[in-house]
Every structure is written in C-alpha cells, then in structure tokens.
PDB file of N, CA and C in Angstrom:
ATOM      1  N   MET J1209      55.371 -15.623  67.411  1.00  0.00           N
ATOM      2  CA  MET J1209      53.545 -16.189  67.211  1.00  0.00           C
ATOM      3  C   MET J1209      53.837 -17.383  67.841  1.00  0.00           C
ATOM      4  N   SER J1210      53.195 -18.397  68.079  1.00  0.00           N
ATOM      5  CA  SER J1210      52.875 -19.802  67.705  1.00  0.00           C
ATOM      6  C   SER J1210      52.783 -20.776  66.641  1.00  0.00           C
ATOM      7  N   VAL J1211      53.013 -21.248  66.458  1.00  0.00           N
ATOM      8  CA  VAL J1211      52.302 -22.088  64.922  1.00  0.00           C
ATOM      9  C   VAL J1211      51.417 -22.268  64.889  1.00  0.00           C
ATOM     10  N   SER J1212      50.119 -22.160  65.992  1.00  0.00           N
ATOM     11  CA  SER J1212      48.445 -22.186  66.313  1.00  0.00           C
ATOM     12  C   SER J1212      48.595 -21.485  65.938  1.00  0.00           C
ATOM     13  N   GLY J1213      48.956 -20.232  65.817  1.00  0.00           N
ATOM     14  CA  GLY J1213      48.730 -18.540  65.174  1.00  0.00           C
ATOM     15  C   GLY J1213      49.140 -18.511  64.188  1.00  0.00           C
ATOM     16  N   GLN J1214      50.426 -18.848  63.882  1.00  0.00           N
ATOM     17  CA  GLN J1214      50.418 -18.723  62.284  1.00  0.00           C
ATOM     18  C   GLN J1214      49.724 -19.237  60.929  1.00  0.00           C
ATOM     19  N   GLU J1215      49.166 -20.245  61.903  1.00  0.00           N
ATOM     20  CA  GLU J1215      48.548 -21.529  60.894  1.00  0.00           C
ATOM     21  C   GLU J1215      47.401 -21.197  60.707  1.00  0.00           C
ATOM     22  N   GLY J1216      46.058 -20.192  61.406  1.00  0.00           N
ATOM     23  CA  GLY J1216      45.879 -19.657  61.876  1.00  0.00           C
ATOM     24  C   GLY J1216      45.629 -18.658  60.919  1.00  0.00           C
ATOM     25  N   ILE J1217      46.865 -17.574  60.133  1.00  0.00           N
ATOM     26  CA  ILE J1217      47.104 -17.057  59.840  1.00  0.00           C
ATOM     27  C   ILE J1217      46.641 -17.205  58.205  1.00  0.00           C
ATOM     28  N   ASP J1218      47.428 -18.454  58.368  1.00  0.00           N
ATOM     29  CA  ASP J1218      47.520 -18.694  56.993  1.00  0.00           C
ATOM     30  C   ASP J1218      45.931 -19.213  56.351  1.00  0.00           C
ATOM     31  N   ARG J1219      45.305 -19.971  57.411  1.00  0.00           N
ATOM     32  CA  ARG J1219      44.229 -20.892  56.573  1.00  0.00           C
ATOM     33  C   ARG J1219      43.379 -19.463  56.172  1.00  0.00           C
ATOM     34  N   LEU J1220      43.172 -18.461  56.772  1.00  0.00           N
ATOM     35  CA  LEU J1220      42.761 -16.921  56.803  1.00  0.00           C
ATOM     36  C   LEU J1220      43.137 -16.637  55.769  1.00  0.00           C
ATOM     37  N   LEU J1221      44.152 -17.093  55.126  1.00  0.00           N
ATOM     38  CA  LEU J1221      45.318 -15.726  54.514  1.00  0.00           C
ATOM     39  C   LEU J1221      44.824 -16.444  52.653  1.00  0.00           C
ATOM     40  N   GLN J1222      44.571 -17.753  53.449  1.00  0.00           N
ATOM     41  CA  GLN J1222      44.505 -18.964  52.367  1.00  0.00           C
ATOM     42  C   GLN J1222      42.578 -18.536  51.772  1.00  0.00           C
ATOM     43  N   ALA J1223      41.595 -18.564  52.818  1.00  0.00           N
ATOM     44  CA  ALA J1223      40.201 -18.736  52.612  1.00  0.00           C
ATOM     45  C   ALA J1223      39.693 -17.307  51.581  1.00  0.00           C
ATOM     46  N   GLU J1224      40.433 -16.106  52.566  1.00  0.00           N
ATOM     47  CA  GLU J1224      41.041 -14.491  50.957  1.00  0.00           C
ATOM     48  C   GLU J1224      40.708 -15.049  50.096  1.00  0.00           C
ATOM     49  N   GLN J1225      42.063 -15.851  49.469  1.00  0.00           N
ATOM     50  CA  GLN J1225      42.678 -16.181  48.507  1.00  0.00           C
ATOM     51  C   GLN J1225      41.763 -17.109  47.533  1.00  0.00           C
ATOM     52  N   GLU J1226      40.743 -17.605  48.183  1.00  0.00           N
ATOM     53  CA  GLU J1226      40.212 -18.921  47.163  1.00  0.00           C
ATOM     54  C   GLU J1226      38.321 -17.829  47.419  1.00  0.00           C
ATOM     55  N   ALA J1227      38.257 -16.873  48.213  1.00  0.00           N
ATOM     56  CA  ALA J1227      36.334 -16.202  47.940  1.00  0.00           C
ATOM     57  C   ALA J1227      36.986 -15.468  47.119  1.00  0.00           C
ATOM     58  N   THR J1228      38.219 -14.473  46.568  1.00  0.00           N
ATOM     59  CA  THR J1228      38.751 -13.576  45.569  1.00  0.00           C
ATOM     60  C   THR J1228      38.460 -14.236  44.895  1.00  0.00           C
ATOM     61  N   GLU J1229      39.263 -15.774  44.587  1.00  0.00           N
ATOM     62  CA  GLU J1229      38.827 -16.321  43.408  1.00  0.00           C
ATOM     63  C   GLU J1229      37.336 -16.488  42.487  1.00  0.00           C
ATOM     64  N   ILE J1230      36.879 -16.780  44.320  1.00  0.00           N
ATOM     65  CA  ILE J1230      34.793 -17.275  43.862  1.00  0.00           C
ATOM     66  C   ILE J1230      34.199 -16.323  43.657  1.00  0.00           C
ATOM     67  N   VAL J1231      35.011 -15.060  43.722  1.00  0.00           N
ATOM     68  CA  VAL J1231      33.868 -13.920  43.100  1.00  0.00           C
ATOM     69  C   VAL J1231      34.747 -13.013  42.118  1.00  0.00           C
ATOM     70  N   ALA J1232      36.006 -13.395  41.422  1.00  0.00           N
ATOM     71  CA  ALA J1232      36.345 -13.066  40.034  1.00  0.00           C
ATOM     72  C   ALA J1232      35.761 -14.326  38.753  1.00  0.00           C
ATOM     73  N   LYS J1233      35.294 -15.449  39.120  1.00  0.00           N
ATOM     74  CA  LYS J1233      35.038 -16.175  38.654  1.00  0.00           C
ATOM     75  C   LYS J1233      33.606 -15.863  38.562  1.00  0.00           C
ATOM     76  N   ALA J1234      32.639 -15.564  39.863  1.00  0.00           N
ATOM     77  CA  ALA J1234      31.369 -15.407  39.025  1.00  0.00           C
ATOM     78  C   ALA J1234      30.944 -14.042  38.632  1.00  0.00           C
ATOM     79  N   ARG J1235      32.151 -13.192  38.567  1.00  0.00           N
ATOM     80  CA  ARG J1235      31.939 -11.900  37.960  1.00  0.00           C
ATOM     81  C   ARG J1235      32.158 -11.993  36.192  1.00  0.00           C
ATOM     82  N   LYS J1236      33.074 -13.105  36.262  1.00  0.00           N
ATOM     83  CA  LYS J1236      33.576 -13.236  34.937  1.00  0.00           C
ATOM     84  C   LYS J1236      32.305 -14.520  33.943  1.00  0.00           C
ATOM     85  N   GLU J1237      31.341 -15.566  34.771  1.00  0.00           N
ATOM     86  CA  GLU J1237      30.096 -16.099  34.311  1.00  0.00           C
ATOM     87  C   GLU J1237      28.898 -14.796  34.141  1.00  0.00           C
ATOM     88  N   LYS J1238      29.093 -13.487  35.720  1.00  0.00           N
ATOM     89  CA  LYS J1238      27.872 -12.701  35.032  1.00  0.00           C
ATOM     90  C   LYS J1238      28.656 -11.848  33.756  1.00  0.00           C
ATOM     91  N   ALA J1239      29.567 -11.634  33.433  1.00  0.00           N
ATOM     92  CA  ALA J1239      29.498 -10.844  32.489  1.00  0.00           C
ATOM     93  C   ALA J1239      29.364 -11.801  30.524  1.00  0.00           C
ATOM     94  N   ALA J1240      30.173 -12.790  30.861  1.00  0.00           N
ATOM     95  CA  ALA J1240      29.629 -13.921  29.812  1.00  0.00           C
ATOM     96  C   ALA J1240      28.014 -14.515  29.945  1.00  0.00           C
ATOM     97  N   ARG J1241      27.201 -13.606  30.632  1.00  0.00           N
ATOM     98  CA  ARG J1241      25.942 -14.043  30.772  1.00  0.00           C
ATOM     99  C   ARG J1241      25.236 -13.122  29.416  1.00  0.00           C
ATOM    100  N   ILE J1242      25.677 -11.924  30.215  1.00  0.00           N
ATOM    101  CA  ILE J1242      25.128 -10.570  30.300  1.00  0.00           C
ATOM    102  C   ILE J1242      25.967 -10.433  28.055  1.00  0.00           C
ATOM    103  N   LYS J1243      26.699 -10.830  27.958  1.00  0.00           N
ATOM    104  CA  LYS J1243      27.364 -10.914  26.509  1.00  0.00           C
ATOM    105  C   LYS J1243      26.278 -12.180  25.580  1.00  0.00           C
ATOM    106  N   ALA J1244      26.151 -12.962  26.348  1.00  0.00           N
ATOM    107  CA  ALA J1244      25.573 -13.856  25.401  1.00  0.00           C
ATOM    108  C   ALA J1244      23.958 -13.189  25.384  1.00  0.00           C
ATOM    109  N   ALA J1245      23.563 -12.178  26.600  1.00  0.00           N
ATOM    110  CA  ALA J1245      21.937 -11.750  26.871  1.00  0.00           C
ATOM    111  C   ALA J1245      22.353 -10.362  25.641  1.00  0.00           C
ATOM    112  N   ARG J1246      23.237 -10.298  25.086  1.00  0.00           N
ATOM    113  CA  ARG J1246      23.251  -8.619  24.395  1.00  0.00           C
ATOM    114  C   ARG J1246      23.144  -8.830  23.224  1.00  0.00           C
ATOM    115  N   ASP J1247      24.170 -10.521  22.914  1.00  0.00           N
ATOM    116  CA  ASP J1247      24.137 -11.036  22.015  1.00  0.00           C
ATOM    117  C   ASP J1247      22.637 -11.271  21.211  1.00  0.00           C
ATOM    118  N   GLU J1248      22.452 -11.915  21.935  1.00  0.00           N
ATOM    119  CA  GLU J1248      20.619 -12.710  21.183  1.00  0.00           C
ATOM    120  C   GLU J1248      19.773 -11.713  21.456  1.00  0.00           C
ATOM    121  N   ALA J1249      20.226 -10.245  22.517  1.00  0.00           N
ATOM    122  CA  ALA J1249      19.206  -9.522  21.663  1.00  0.00           C
ATOM    123  C   ALA J1249      19.195  -8.565  20.774  1.00  0.00           C
ATOM    124  N   GLN J1250      20.608  -8.780  19.970  1.00  0.00           N
ATOM    125  CA  GLN J1250      20.730  -7.904  18.657  1.00  0.00           C
ATOM    126  C   GLN J1250      20.234  -8.163  17.397  1.00  0.00           C
ATOM    127  N   ALA J1251      20.966 -10.660  18.102  1.00  0.00           N
ATOM    128  CA  ALA J1251      20.449 -11.114  17.131  1.00  0.00           C
ATOM    129  C   ALA J1251      18.821 -11.329  16.585  1.00  0.00           C
ATOM    130  N   GLU J1252      18.180 -10.487  17.778  1.00  0.00           N
ATOM    131  CA  GLU J1252      16.871 -10.248  18.175  1.00  0.00           C
ATOM    132  C   GLU J1252      16.332  -9.053  16.602  1.00  0.00           C
ATOM    133  N   ILE J1253      17.005  -8.413  17.263  1.00  0.00           N
ATOM    134  CA  ILE J1253      16.991  -6.524  16.850  1.00  0.00           C
ATOM    135  C   ILE J1253      16.557  -6.948  15.446  1.00  0.00           C
ATOM    136  N   ALA J1254      17.825  -8.104  15.434  1.00  0.00           N
ATOM    137  CA  ALA J1254      18.214  -7.669  13.124  1.00  0.00           C
ATOM    138  C   ALA J1254      17.005  -8.453  12.926  1.00  0.00           C
ATOM    139  N   LYS J1255      16.277  -9.814  13.111  1.00  0.00           N
ATOM    140  CA  LYS J1255      15.562 -10.360  12.965  1.00  0.00           C
ATOM    141  C   LYS J1255      14.556  -8.981  13.018  1.00  0.00           C
ATOM    142  N   PHE J1256      13.823  -8.406  13.949  1.00  0.00           N
ATOM    143  CA  PHE J1256      12.881  -8.015  13.975  1.00  0.00           C
ATOM    144  C   PHE J1256      13.566  -6.697  12.254  1.00  0.00           C
ATOM    145  N   ARG J1257      14.292  -6.360  12.920  1.00  0.00           N
ATOM    146  CA  ARG J1257      14.389  -5.084  11.631  1.00  0.00           C
ATOM    147  C   ARG J1257      14.441  -5.395  10.426  1.00  0.00           C
ATOM    148  N   GLN J1258      14.738  -6.894  10.151  1.00  0.00           N
ATOM    149  CA  GLN J1258      15.031  -7.657   8.704  1.00  0.00           C
ATOM    150  C   GLN J1258      13.556  -7.726   8.778  1.00  0.00           C
ATOM    151  N   GLN J1259      12.849  -7.798   9.364  1.00  0.00           N
ATOM    152  CA  GLN J1259      11.616  -8.252   8.562  1.00  0.00           C
ATOM    153  C   GLN J1259      10.529  -7.312   8.815  1.00  0.00           C
ATOM    154  N   MET J1260      10.627  -6.120   9.450  1.00  0.00           N
ATOM    155  CA  MET J1260       9.853  -5.196   9.649  1.00  0.00           C
ATOM    156  C   MET J1260      10.594  -4.352   7.655  1.00  0.00           C
ATOM    157  N   GLU J1261      11.533  -4.309   7.466  1.00  0.00           N
ATOM    158  CA  GLU J1261      11.604  -4.050   6.605  1.00  0.00           C
ATOM    159  C   GLU J1261      11.830  -4.877   5.219  1.00  0.00           C
ATOM    160  N   GLN J1262      11.105  -5.777   5.963  1.00  0.00           N
ATOM    161  CA  GLN J1262      10.543  -6.757   4.596  1.00  0.00           C
ATOM    162  C   GLN J1262       9.072  -6.251   4.102  1.00  0.00           C
ATOM    163  N   GLU J1263       8.290  -6.161   5.289  1.00  0.00           N
ATOM    164  CA  GLU J1263       6.886  -5.911   4.937  1.00  0.00           C
ATOM    165  C   GLU J1263       6.692  -3.988   4.388  1.00  0.00           C
ATOM    166  N   PHE J1264       8.075  -3.384   4.903  1.00  0.00           N
ATOM    167  CA  PHE J1264       7.702  -1.856   4.439  1.00  0.00           C
ATOM    168  C   PHE J1264       7.680  -2.462   2.548  1.00  0.00           C
ATOM    169  N   GLN J1265       9.083  -3.062   2.817  1.00  0.00           N
ATOM    170  CA  GLN J1265       8.979  -3.213   0.829  1.00  0.00           C
ATOM    171  C   GLN J1265       8.109  -3.960   0.033  1.00  0.00           C
ATOM    172  N   GLN J1266       7.143  -4.581   0.872  1.00  0.00           N
ATOM    173  CA  GLN J1266       6.289  -5.227   0.305  1.00  0.00           C
ATOM    174  C   GLN J1266       4.612  -3.774   0.242  1.00  0.00           C
ATOM    175  N   ALA J1267       4.979  -3.394   1.769  1.00  0.00           N
ATOM    176  CA  ALA J1267       3.799  -2.730   1.460  1.00  0.00           C
ATOM    177  C   ALA J1267       3.702  -1.652   0.433  1.00  0.00           C
ATOM    178  N   GLN J1268       5.393  -1.272   0.102  1.00  0.00           N
ATOM    179  CA  GLN J1268       5.632  -0.147  -1.232  1.00  0.00           C
ATOM    180  C   GLN J1268       5.999  -0.146  -2.099  1.00  0.00           C
ATOM    181  N   PHE J1269       5.866  -1.668  -2.186  1.00  0.00           N
ATOM    182  CA  PHE J1269       5.386  -2.381  -3.767  1.00  0.00           C
ATOM    183  C   PHE J1269       4.322  -2.685  -4.409  1.00  0.00           C
ATOM    184  N   GLY J1270       3.295  -2.889  -3.059  1.00  0.00           N
ATOM    185  CA  GLY J1270       1.780  -3.431  -3.345  1.00  0.00           C
ATOM    186  C   GLY J1270       1.073  -1.475  -3.745  1.00  0.00           C
ATOM    187  N   VAL J1271       1.804  -0.222  -2.712  1.00  0.00           N
ATOM    188  CA  VAL J1271       1.083   0.822  -3.520  1.00  0.00           C
ATOM    189  C   VAL J1271       1.506   0.918  -4.707  1.00  0.00           C
ATOM    190  N   LEU J1272       3.038   0.616  -5.165  1.00  0.00           N
ATOM    191  CA  LEU J1272       3.296   0.767  -6.526  1.00  0.00           C
ATOM    192  C   LEU J1272       3.133   0.835  -7.528  1.00  0.00           C
ATOM    193  N   SER J1273       2.611  -1.284  -7.137  1.00  0.00           N
ATOM    194  CA  SER J1273       2.156  -1.599  -8.009  1.00  0.00           C
ATOM    195  C   SER J1273       0.521  -1.688  -7.495  1.00  0.00           C
ATOM    196  N   GLY J1274       0.092  -1.176  -6.882  1.00  0.00           N
ATOM    197  CA  GLY J1274      -1.550  -0.627  -6.958  1.00  0.00           C
ATOM    198  C   GLY J1274      -1.026   0.711  -7.451  1.00  0.00           C
ATOM    199  N   GLY J1275      -0.763   1.186  -7.686  1.00  0.00           N
ATOM    200  CA  GLY J1275      -0.544   2.452  -8.412  1.00  0.00           C
ATOM    201  C   GLY J1275      -0.777   1.936 -10.057  1.00  0.00           C
ATOM    202  N   ASP J1276       0.049   1.311 -10.599  1.00  0.00           N
ATOM    203  CA  ASP J1276      -0.035   0.843 -11.599  1.00  0.00           C
ATOM    204  C   ASP J1276      -1.378   0.013 -12.067  1.00  0.00           C
ATOM    205  N   LYS J1277      -1.997   0.173 -10.792  1.00  0.00           N
ATOM    206  CA  LYS J1277      -3.077  -0.966 -11.662  1.00  0.00           C
ATOM    207  C   LYS J1277      -4.091   0.371 -11.785  1.00  0.00           C
ATOM    208  N   SER J1278      -4.056   1.280 -10.792  1.00  0.00           N
ATOM    209  CA  SER J1278      -5.262   2.206 -10.772  1.00  0.00           C
ATOM    210  C   SER J1278      -4.718   2.551 -12.460  1.00  0.00           C
ATOM    211  N   ILE J1279      -3.577   3.146 -12.833  1.00  0.00           N
ATOM    212  CA  ILE J1279      -3.796   3.733 -14.520  1.00  0.00           C
ATOM    213  C   ILE J1279      -3.639   3.141 -15.000  1.00  0.00           C
ATOM    214  N   ARG J1280      -3.560   1.743 -15.026  1.00  0.00           N
ATOM    215  CA  ARG J1280      -4.317   0.337 -16.099  1.00  0.00           C
ATOM    216  C   ARG J1280      -5.538   1.138 -16.186  1.00  0.00           C
ATOM    217  N   LEU J1281      -5.984   0.035 -15.094  1.00  0.00           N
ATOM    218  CA  LEU J1281      -7.625   1.097 -14.855  1.00  0.00           C
ATOM    219  C   LEU J1281      -8.290   1.491 -15.805  1.00  0.00           C
ATOM    220  N   ALA J1282      -7.530   3.070 -15.057  1.00  0.00           N
ATOM    221  CA  ALA J1282      -7.664   4.607 -15.773  1.00  0.00           C
ATOM    222  C   ALA J1282      -7.982   4.437 -17.870  1.00  0.00           C
ATOM    223  N   THR J1283      -6.927   3.572 -18.005  1.00  0.00           N
ATOM    224  CA  THR J1283      -6.350   3.146 -19.893  1.00  0.00           C
ATOM    225  C   THR J1283      -7.398   3.194 -19.887  1.00  0.00           C
ATOM    226  N   GLU J1284      -7.391   1.865 -19.908  1.00  0.00           N
ATOM    227  CA  GLU J1284      -9.032   1.241 -20.025  1.00  0.00           C
ATOM    228  C   GLU J1284     -10.432   1.974 -20.189  1.00  0.00           C
ATOM    229  N   THR J1285     -10.027   1.758 -19.131  1.00  0.00           N
ATOM    230  CA  THR J1285     -11.744   2.987 -18.767  1.00  0.00           C
ATOM    231  C   THR J1285     -11.913   3.291 -20.066  1.00  0.00           C
ATOM    232  N   GLU J1286     -11.144   4.441 -20.153  1.00  0.00           N
ATOM    233  CA  GLU J1286     -11.061   5.705 -21.126  1.00  0.00           C
ATOM    234  C   GLU J1286     -10.841   4.945 -22.348  1.00  0.00           C
ATOM    235  N   ALA J1287     -10.542   4.070 -22.525  1.00  0.00           N
ATOM    236  CA  ALA J1287     -10.406   3.192 -23.834  1.00  0.00           C
ATOM    237  C   ALA J1287     -11.781   2.606 -24.554  1.00  0.00           C
ATOM    238  N   GLN J1288     -12.355   2.167 -22.904  1.00  0.00           N
ATOM    239  CA  GLN J1288     -13.585   1.920 -23.587  1.00  0.00           C
ATOM    240  C   GLN J1288     -14.738   2.586 -23.522  1.00  0.00           C
ATOM    241  N   LEU J1289     -14.500   3.937 -22.690  1.00  0.00           N
ATOM    242  CA  LEU J1289     -15.603   4.626 -23.107  1.00  0.00           C
ATOM    243  C   LEU J1289     -15.507   5.951 -24.441  1.00  0.00           C
ATOM    244  N   ASN J1290     -14.389   5.835 -25.202  1.00  0.00           N
ATOM    245  CA  ASN J1290     -13.821   6.556 -26.718  1.00  0.00           C
ATOM    246  C   ASN J1290     -14.637   5.536 -27.466  1.00  0.00           C
ATOM    247  N   GLU J1291     -14.395   3.989 -27.211  1.00  0.00           N
ATOM    248  CA  GLU J1291     -15.556   3.156 -28.527  1.00  0.00           C
ATOM    249  C   GLU J1291     -16.776   3.053 -28.291  1.00  0.00           C
ATOM    250  N   ILE J1292     -17.504   3.112 -26.862  1.00  0.00           N
ATOM    251  CA  ILE J1292     -18.935   3.385 -26.757  1.00  0.00           C
ATOM    252  C   ILE J1292     -19.432   4.451 -27.900  1.00  0.00           C
ATOM    253  N   LYS J1293     -18.275   6.262 -27.336  1.00  0.00           N
ATOM    254  CA  LYS J1293     -18.771   7.013 -27.931  1.00  0.00           C
ATOM    255  C   LYS J1293     -18.965   6.714 -29.946  1.00  0.00           C
ATOM    256  N   THR J1294     -17.742   6.103 -30.073  1.00  0.00           N
ATOM    257  CA  THR J1294     -17.535   6.198 -31.450  1.00  0.00           C
ATOM    258  C   THR J1294     -18.479   4.838 -32.147  1.00  0.00           C
ATOM    259  N   ARG J1295     -18.853   4.171 -31.399  1.00  0.00           N
ATOM    260  CA  ARG J1295     -19.793   3.016 -31.589  1.00  0.00           C
ATOM    261  C   ARG J1295     -21.424   3.429 -32.064  1.00  0.00           C
ATOM    262  N   SER J1296     -21.456   4.581 -31.411  1.00  0.00           N
ATOM    263  CA  SER J1296     -22.525   5.645 -30.372  1.00  0.00           C
ATOM    264  C   SER J1296     -23.072   6.808 -32.502  1.00  0.00           C
ATOM    265  N   ALA J1297     -22.129   6.969 -31.898  1.00  0.00           N
ATOM    266  CA  ALA J1297     -21.736   7.917 -33.315  1.00  0.00           C
ATOM    267  C   ALA J1297     -22.106   7.131 -34.468  1.00  0.00           C
ATOM    268  N   THR J1298     -21.126   6.366 -34.974  1.00  0.00           N
ATOM    269  CA  THR J1298     -21.891   5.023 -36.016  1.00  0.00           C
ATOM    270  C   THR J1298     -23.203   4.801 -35.916  1.00  0.00           C
ATOM    271  N   ASN J1299     -23.791   4.530 -35.263  1.00  0.00           N
ATOM    272  CA  ASN J1299     -25.141   3.754 -35.271  1.00  0.00           C
ATOM    273  C   ASN J1299     -26.303   4.649 -35.366  1.00  0.00           C
ATOM    274  N   ARG J1300     -25.736   5.729 -34.149  1.00  0.00           N
ATOM    275  CA  ARG J1300     -27.051   6.937 -34.590  1.00  0.00           C
ATOM    276  C   ARG J1300     -27.718   6.839 -35.214  1.00  0.00           C
ATOM    277  N   MET J1301     -27.428   7.074 -36.924  1.00  0.00           N
ATOM    278  CA  MET J1301     -28.451   7.461 -37.923  1.00  0.00           C
ATOM    279  C   MET J1301     -29.688   5.872 -38.083  1.00  0.00           C
ATOM    280  N   PRO J1302     -28.499   4.865 -37.898  1.00  0.00           N
ATOM    281  CA  PRO J1302     -29.574   3.644 -38.275  1.00  0.00           C
ATOM    282  C   PRO J1302     -30.748   3.094 -37.128  1.00  0.00           C
ATOM    283  N   VAL J1303     -30.401   3.121 -36.062  1.00  0.00           N
ATOM    284  CA  VAL J1303     -31.288   3.779 -34.472  1.00  0.00           C
ATOM    285  C   VAL J1303     -32.306   4.428 -35.057  1.00  0.00           C
ATOM    286  N   LEU J1304     -31.721   5.319 -35.151  1.00  0.00           N
ATOM    287  CA  LEU J1304     -32.883   6.076 -35.083  1.00  0.00           C
ATOM    288  C   LEU J1304     -34.012   6.469 -36.324  1.00  0.00           C
ATOM    289  N   GLN J1305     -33.778   5.898 -37.794  1.00  0.00           N
ATOM    290  CA  GLN J1305     -34.288   5.537 -38.635  1.00  0.00           C
ATOM    291  C   GLN J1305     -35.135   4.273 -38.564  1.00  0.00           C
ATOM    292  N   GLN J1306     -34.915   3.741 -37.524  1.00  0.00           N
ATOM    293  CA  GLN J1306     -35.613   2.169 -36.677  1.00  0.00           C
ATOM    294  C   GLN J1306     -36.588   2.830 -35.894  1.00  0.00           C
ATOM    295  N   ILE J1307     -36.575   3.707 -35.319  1.00  0.00           N
ATOM    296  CA  ILE J1307     -37.176   3.841 -34.458  1.00  0.00           C
ATOM    297  C   ILE J1307     -38.663   4.940 -35.132  1.00  0.00           C
ATOM    298  N   LEU J1308     -38.194   5.869 -36.356  1.00  0.00           N
ATOM    299  CA  LEU J1308     -39.501   6.531 -37.177  1.00  0.00           C
ATOM    300  C   LEU J1308     -39.483   5.317 -37.673  1.00  0.00           C
ATOM    301  N   SER J1309     -39.796   3.877 -37.830  1.00  0.00           N
ATOM    302  CA  SER J1309     -39.478   3.931 -38.354  1.00  0.00           C
ATOM    303  C   SER J1309     -40.765   2.658 -38.361  1.00  0.00           C
ATOM    304  N   TRP J1310     -40.954   2.463 -36.827  1.00  0.00           N
ATOM    305  CA  TRP J1310     -42.156   1.913 -35.661  1.00  0.00           C
ATOM    306  C   TRP J1310     -42.832   2.655 -35.472  1.00  0.00           C
ATOM    307  N   ILE J1311     -42.203   4.145 -35.372  1.00  0.00           N
ATOM    308  CA  ILE J1311     -43.777   5.360 -35.161  1.00  0.00           C
ATOM    309  C   ILE J1311     -44.845   5.698 -36.370  1.00  0.00           C
ATOM    310  N   GLU J1312     -44.113   5.171 -37.538  1.00  0.00           N
ATOM    311  CA  GLU J1312     -44.792   5.824 -38.639  1.00  0.00           C
ATOM    312  C   GLU J1312     -45.645   4.624 -39.024  1.00  0.00           C
ATOM    313  N   THR J1313     -45.031   3.047 -38.448  1.00  0.00           N
ATOM    314  CA  THR J1313     -46.121   2.166 -39.150  1.00  0.00           C
ATOM    315  C   THR J1313     -46.490   1.773 -37.568  1.00  0.00           C
ATOM    316  N   VAL J1314     -47.493   2.915 -37.021  1.00  0.00           N
ATOM    317  CA  VAL J1314     -48.535   1.619 -35.818  1.00  0.00           C
ATOM    318  C   VAL J1314     -49.296   1.414 -35.685  1.00  0.00           C
ATOM    319  N   ASP J1315     -50.053   0.319 -35.753  1.00  0.00           N
ATOM    320  CA  ASP J1315     -51.467   0.106 -36.172  1.00  0.00           C
ATOM    321  C   ASP J1315     -52.238   0.577 -36.315  1.00  0.00           C
ATOM    322  N   VAL J1316     -53.209   1.248 -36.487  1.00  0.00           N
ATOM    323  CA  VAL J1316     -54.334   1.898 -35.185  1.00  0.00           C
ATOM    324  C   VAL J1316     -55.782   1.527 -35.055  1.00  0.00           C
ATOM    325  N   THR J1317     -55.969   0.861 -35.966  1.00  0.00           N
ATOM    326  CA  THR J1317     -56.709  -0.296 -36.127  1.00  0.00           C
ATOM    327  C   THR J1317     -57.264  -1.452 -34.608  1.00  0.00           C
ATOM    328  N   PRO J1318     -58.568  -0.810 -34.263  1.00  0.00           N
ATOM    329  CA  PRO J1318     -58.726  -1.197 -32.741  1.00  0.00           C
ATOM    330  C   PRO J1318     -59.260  -3.090 -32.888  1.00  0.00           C
ATOM    331  N   PRO J1319     -58.374  -3.045 -32.240  1.00  0.00           N
ATOM    332  CA  PRO J1319     -58.530  -5.075 -31.512  1.00  0.00           C
ATOM    333  C   PRO J1319     -60.488  -5.307 -32.047  1.00  0.00           C
ATOM    334  N   LYS J1320     -60.679  -6.887 -32.156  1.00  0.00           N
ATOM    335  CA  LYS J1320     -61.366  -7.467 -32.375  1.00  0.00           C
ATOM    336  C   LYS J1320     -61.764  -7.577 -31.512  1.00  0.00           C
ATOM    337  N   LYS J1321     -63.392  -7.605 -31.100  1.00  0.00           N
ATOM    338  CA  LYS J1321     -63.863  -8.828 -29.546  1.00  0.00           C
ATOM    339  C   LYS J1321     -63.681 -10.124 -29.904  1.00  0.00           C
ATOM    340  N   ALA J1322     -63.492 -10.580 -29.334  1.00  0.00           N
ATOM    341  CA  ALA J1322     -63.913 -12.363 -29.539  1.00  0.00           C
ATOM    342  C   ALA J1322     -65.179 -12.834 -28.921  1.00  0.00           C
TER     343      ALA J1322
END
C-alpha cells in the first residue's frame, strides 16, 4: 500500500472515531434532557398531588365542620323550641283570661249618628 492509501485509511478511521464521539455525546445529551424532563415531570406531579391533597383536606374539614354546624344548629333549634313550649305553658292561663275579659266586656250599644 502506498503512503497516500494509508493516509486515506487513517483519515477514515479518524472520521469514524469522531463520528462515534459525536454520537456518544448526542446520546449523553439526549439522556440528560430525558432525565431533566423526567425530574421536572416528577416535581410537577408532586406539586399537583400536594395541591389535590390540600383541597381534599379542606373539603374534608369543610364537611366535618359543616356537620358540626348542623349538629349545633339542631341543638340550638331544639333548645329554642323547648323555651317556646315552656313560655306558652306558663302564659296560657293569663292569655286565655285576657281573651275572655275582652269577650265579656264588648260594648253592644249602637254608635250614635252624627
């Protein structure tokens, strides 16, 4: 083989080596981009999961506290009804006597014409 033939082969081997390095570098960069995208997606998923968990906790707290409110409201309503029943029982006779006195004292004289 001649020197120029050997030189051509060396150039081809060197080009192949450079191409292999370029492909390896591209693969590493691609792997780094995929890893970065995966990490970003994981961070986004974690953020979304945390947000949904907070909303769930707030909704659950709202339901529980709403239940407490309804229990408190029912208790207050029952207390008010009992108070009304007690008052009506104690004031029943005086009210009946007042109504009877109004009925008994009706003025039946006709009005005078002016």
